[in-house]
Short mmCIF file of C-alpha atoms in Angstrom, two decimals:
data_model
loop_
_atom_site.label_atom_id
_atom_site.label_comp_id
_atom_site.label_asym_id
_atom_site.label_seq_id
_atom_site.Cartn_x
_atom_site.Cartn_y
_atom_site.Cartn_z
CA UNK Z 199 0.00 0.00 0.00
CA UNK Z 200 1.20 3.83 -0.90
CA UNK Z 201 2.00 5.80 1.74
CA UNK Z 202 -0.86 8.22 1.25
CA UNK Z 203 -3.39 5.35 1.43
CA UNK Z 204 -1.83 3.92 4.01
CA UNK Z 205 -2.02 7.02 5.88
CA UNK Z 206 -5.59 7.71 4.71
CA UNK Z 207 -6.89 4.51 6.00
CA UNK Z 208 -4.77 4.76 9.46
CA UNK Z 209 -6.63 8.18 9.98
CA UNK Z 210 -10.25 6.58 8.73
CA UNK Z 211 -9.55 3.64 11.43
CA UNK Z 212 -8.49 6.18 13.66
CA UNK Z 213 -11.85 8.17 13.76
CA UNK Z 214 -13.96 4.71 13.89
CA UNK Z 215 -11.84 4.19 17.33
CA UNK Z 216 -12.52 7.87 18.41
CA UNK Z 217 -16.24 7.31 17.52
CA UNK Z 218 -16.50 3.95 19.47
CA UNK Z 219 -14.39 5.00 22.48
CA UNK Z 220 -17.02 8.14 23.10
CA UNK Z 221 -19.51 5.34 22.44
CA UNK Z 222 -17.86 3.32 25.25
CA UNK Z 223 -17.61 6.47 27.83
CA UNK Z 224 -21.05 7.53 27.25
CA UNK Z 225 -22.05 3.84 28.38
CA UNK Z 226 -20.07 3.98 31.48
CA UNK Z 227 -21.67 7.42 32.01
CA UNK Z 228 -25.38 5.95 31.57
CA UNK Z 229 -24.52 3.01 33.94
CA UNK Z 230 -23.08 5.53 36.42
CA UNK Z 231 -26.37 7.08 36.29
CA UNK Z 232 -28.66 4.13 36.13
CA UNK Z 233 -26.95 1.51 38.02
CA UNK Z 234 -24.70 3.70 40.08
CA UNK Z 235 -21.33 2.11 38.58
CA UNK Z 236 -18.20 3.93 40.11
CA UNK Z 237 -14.83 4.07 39.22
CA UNK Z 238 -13.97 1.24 41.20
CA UNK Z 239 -16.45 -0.93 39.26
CA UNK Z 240 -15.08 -0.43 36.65
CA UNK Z 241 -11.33 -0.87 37.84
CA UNK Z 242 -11.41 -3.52 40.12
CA UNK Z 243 -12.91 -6.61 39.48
CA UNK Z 244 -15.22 -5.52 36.59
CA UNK Z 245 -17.87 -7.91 35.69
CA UNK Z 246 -20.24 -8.29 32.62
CA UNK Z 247 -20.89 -5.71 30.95
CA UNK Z 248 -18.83 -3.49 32.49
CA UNK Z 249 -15.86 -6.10 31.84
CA UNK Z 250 -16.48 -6.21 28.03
CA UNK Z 251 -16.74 -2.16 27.98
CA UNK Z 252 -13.35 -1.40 29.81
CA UNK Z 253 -11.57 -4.78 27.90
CA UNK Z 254 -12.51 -3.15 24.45
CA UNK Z 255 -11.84 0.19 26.21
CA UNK Z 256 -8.39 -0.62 26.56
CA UNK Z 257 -7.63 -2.60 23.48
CA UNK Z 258 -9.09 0.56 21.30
CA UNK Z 259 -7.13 2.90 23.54
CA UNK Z 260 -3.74 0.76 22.90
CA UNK Z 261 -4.29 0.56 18.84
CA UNK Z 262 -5.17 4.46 19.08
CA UNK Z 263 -2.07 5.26 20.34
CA UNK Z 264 -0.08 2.36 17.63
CA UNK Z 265 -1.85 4.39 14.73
CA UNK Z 266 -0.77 8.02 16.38
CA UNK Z 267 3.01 6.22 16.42
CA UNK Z 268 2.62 5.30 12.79
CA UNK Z 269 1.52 8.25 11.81
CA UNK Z 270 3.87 10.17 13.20
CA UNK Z 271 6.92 7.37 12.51
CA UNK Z 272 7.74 7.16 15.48
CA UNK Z 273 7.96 3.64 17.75
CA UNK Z 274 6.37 2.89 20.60
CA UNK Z 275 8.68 2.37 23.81
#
């Protein structure tokens, strides 16, 4: 792939995972209202729900910052 569509389609996969992450936090947010989830729910011992939210949470958050890194041609240490 050429650079520029490589680039192109690192920035178009990079929105989707902006776009699902404030997906993700608006969740949390409704459970926090509706169910009273805290913090610690969600960062110690999360269960259900909650589990798959912050385990897709994190794996976004970690490609996120591999695209910004490729982008930028840089490595990540």
């Amino acid at each position: 792939m050429s650079d520029a569509k490589n680039t192109k389609a690192l920035e178009e996969e990079r929105k989707k995972i902006i776009a699902r992450l404030l997906e993700i936090q608006k969740k949390f947010m409704e459970l926090e209202r509706e169910k009273g989830v805290t913090e610690k729910d969600i960062h110690h011992n999360p269960e259900g729900i909650i589990k798959e939210y912050k385990d897709e949470h994190e794996k976004l958050a970690n490609r996120l910052v591999d695209i910004a890194h490729e982008l930028k041609g840089s490595i990540r240490t």
